[in-house]
Amino acid sequence: MSFFDLISSRHSVRAFKEQKMSNDAIEKILAAGTGAPSAGNLQSYQIFVVSKKEDKKRLAVAAHGQDFIERSSTVFVFCADPNTSAREYGKRGEDLYCIQDATIACSYAQLAAHSLGFSSVWVGSFIEGEVANTLGLPSGLKAIAMLVVGIPAEKPEITTRRPLSEITHIMM
Ligand SMILES: Cc1cc2nc3c(=O)[nH]c(=O)nc-3n(C[C@H](O)[C@H](O)[C@H](O)COP(=O)(O)O)c2cc1C
């Protein structure tokens, strides 16, 4: 599949068949995510891989009852690491770069999951403290995105995008 076909054929899925993901697939998704660019190549994030049903259930509760999370194969939780970025870049690193680093990594991982034949949805609506408790996060890390990945049990809704003219500005 071409890169552009890969992007245009990815749609969020929120219903999954309960099926385990192989370690090989998990590693490929992680390798793609960590292949993303990051400020100063510091990779100021940590990624938690959650496969156990009881942990996914707790993440679903933390995500305001988004129950499909429990039935996914694997949840990749991307956490920003502000201290690592701050050491090199001060406040800009602490407030911005670590979030961007983690976000880009999550985007690459989402495309990799799609490329491997999985479906996914990015989940950003959750109570940070509850996610931190579930993962046992050290105080310096901030969970910013869950990438919920699995085998689809529904046809995704085909979403559209705003016209380019509304959101782009070509400077001549
Ligand atoms: C920052 C962010 C937060 C999101 N949070 C949620 C969420 O909590 N629950 C959910 O079902 N989808 C969530 N989504 C998925 C979006 O709703 C979805 O990507 C968007 O509607 C476009 O649809 P598509 O992914 O099929 O292209 C989130 C996406 C992003 C980028």
PDB file of N, CA and C and ligand atoms in Angstrom, residues 10-12 14 66 68 121-125 157 159 161, ligand 1:
ATOM      1  N   ARG A  10      -7.001   4.743   6.806  1.00  0.00           N
ATOM      2  CA  ARG A  10      -7.096   4.587   8.272  1.00  0.00           C
ATOM      3  C   ARG A  10      -8.303   5.344   8.812  1.00  0.00           C
ATOM      4  N   HIS A  11      -9.128   4.639   9.567  1.00  0.00           N
ATOM      5  CA  HIS A  11     -10.272   5.271  10.234  1.00  0.00           C
ATOM      6  C   HIS A  11     -10.362   4.690  11.637  1.00  0.00           C
ATOM      7  N   SER A  12     -10.837   5.494  12.551  1.00  0.00           N
ATOM      8  CA  SER A  12     -10.947   5.018  13.929  1.00  0.00           C
ATOM      9  C   SER A  12     -11.987   3.911  14.046  1.00  0.00           C
ATOM     10  N   ARG A  14     -14.015   1.543  17.065  1.00  0.00           N
ATOM     11  CA  ARG A  14     -14.328   1.541  18.503  1.00  0.00           C
ATOM     12  C   ARG A  14     -15.081   0.281  18.918  1.00  0.00           C
ATOM     13  N   GLN A  66     -15.181   4.325  28.371  1.00  0.00           N
ATOM     14  CA  GLN A  66     -15.078   3.946  26.945  1.00  0.00           C
ATOM     15  C   GLN A  66     -14.754   2.441  26.910  1.00  0.00           C
ATOM     16  N   PHE A  68     -14.946  -0.061  24.972  1.00  0.00           N
ATOM     17  CA  PHE A  68     -14.261  -0.795  23.897  1.00  0.00           C
ATOM     18  C   PHE A  68     -12.782  -1.016  24.233  1.00  0.00           C
ATOM     19  N   VAL A 121      -7.953   3.336  17.714  1.00  0.00           N
ATOM     20  CA  VAL A 121      -8.482   4.673  17.971  1.00  0.00           C
ATOM     21  C   VAL A 121      -7.576   5.341  18.993  1.00  0.00           C
ATOM     22  N   TRP A 122      -7.364   6.603  18.787  1.00  0.00           N
ATOM     23  CA  TRP A 122      -6.579   7.434  19.706  1.00  0.00           C
ATOM     24  C   TRP A 122      -7.536   7.898  20.786  1.00  0.00           C
ATOM     25  N   VAL A 123      -7.221   7.657  22.027  1.00  0.00           N
ATOM     26  CA  VAL A 123      -8.099   8.100  23.120  1.00  0.00           C
ATOM     27  C   VAL A 123      -7.363   9.146  23.963  1.00  0.00           C
ATOM     28  N   GLY A 124      -7.958  10.326  24.002  1.00  0.00           N
ATOM     29  CA  GLY A 124      -7.362  11.414  24.776  1.00  0.00           C
ATOM     30  C   GLY A 124      -8.197  11.829  25.967  1.00  0.00           C
ATOM     31  N   SER A 125      -9.439  11.335  26.000  1.00  0.00           N
ATOM     32  CA  SER A 125     -10.345  11.720  27.075  1.00  0.00           C
ATOM     33  C   SER A 125     -10.222  10.719  28.227  1.00  0.00           C
ATOM     34  N   GLU A 157     -16.708   4.308  10.760  1.00  0.00           N
ATOM     35  CA  GLU A 157     -17.368   5.455  10.141  1.00  0.00           C
ATOM     36  C   GLU A 157     -16.318   6.169   9.288  1.00  0.00           C
ATOM     37  N   THR A 159     -14.936   9.288   8.099  1.00  0.00           N
ATOM     38  CA  THR A 159     -15.003  10.702   8.461  1.00  0.00           C
ATOM     39  C   THR A 159     -14.506  11.558   7.306  1.00  0.00           C
ATOM     40  N   ARG A 161     -12.960  15.618   6.201  1.00  0.00           N
ATOM     41  CA  ARG A 161     -12.109  16.672   6.728  1.00  0.00           C
ATOM     42  C   ARG A 161     -12.590  18.033   6.238  1.00  0.00           C
TER      43      ARG A 161
HETATM   44  C1  LIG B   1      -6.138  14.218  20.613  1.00  0.00           C
HETATM   45  C2  LIG B   1      -7.219  13.213  20.244  1.00  0.00           C
HETATM   46  C3  LIG B   1      -8.094  12.779  21.239  1.00  0.00           C
HETATM   47  C4  LIG B   1      -9.073  11.822  20.919  1.00  0.00           C
HETATM   48  N1  LIG B   1      -9.847  11.313  21.925  1.00  0.00           N
HETATM   49  C5  LIG B   1     -10.758  10.369  21.632  1.00  0.00           C
HETATM   50  C6  LIG B   1     -11.484   9.735  22.672  1.00  0.00           C
HETATM   51  O1  LIG B   1     -11.283   9.976  23.858  1.00  0.00           O
HETATM   52  N2  LIG B   1     -12.399   8.788  22.314  1.00  0.00           N
HETATM   53  C7  LIG B   1     -12.629   8.440  21.014  1.00  0.00           C
HETATM   54  O2  LIG B   1     -13.478   7.580  20.772  1.00  0.00           O
HETATM   55  N3  LIG B   1     -11.938   9.006  20.002  1.00  0.00           N
HETATM   56  C8  LIG B   1     -11.006   9.945  20.284  1.00  0.00           C
HETATM   57  N4  LIG B   1     -10.229  10.479  19.272  1.00  0.00           N
HETATM   58  C9  LIG B   1     -10.412   9.997  17.886  1.00  0.00           C
HETATM   59  C10 LIG B   1     -11.092  11.062  17.017  1.00  0.00           C
HETATM   60  O3  LIG B   1     -12.430  11.194  17.404  1.00  0.00           O
HETATM   61  C11 LIG B   1     -10.984  10.650  15.534  1.00  0.00           C
HETATM   62  O4  LIG B   1      -9.634  10.487  15.185  1.00  0.00           O
HETATM   63  C12 LIG B   1     -11.617  11.715  14.630  1.00  0.00           C
HETATM   64  O5  LIG B   1     -13.009  11.744  14.821  1.00  0.00           O
HETATM   65  C13 LIG B   1     -11.339  11.472  13.162  1.00  0.00           C
HETATM   66  O6  LIG B   1     -11.788  10.192  12.786  1.00  0.00           O
HETATM   67  P1  LIG B   1     -10.779   9.146  12.096  1.00  0.00           P
HETATM   68  O7  LIG B   1      -9.737   8.783  13.131  1.00  0.00           O
HETATM   69  O8  LIG B   1     -11.648   7.977  11.750  1.00  0.00           O
HETATM   70  O9  LIG B   1     -10.148   9.803  10.926  1.00  0.00           O
HETATM   71  C14 LIG B   1      -9.228  11.385  19.574  1.00  0.00           C
HETATM   72  C15 LIG B   1      -8.319  11.830  18.603  1.00  0.00           C
HETATM   73  C16 LIG B   1      -7.309  12.705  18.939  1.00  0.00           C
HETATM   74  C17 LIG B   1      -6.295  13.100  17.863  1.00  0.00           C
END
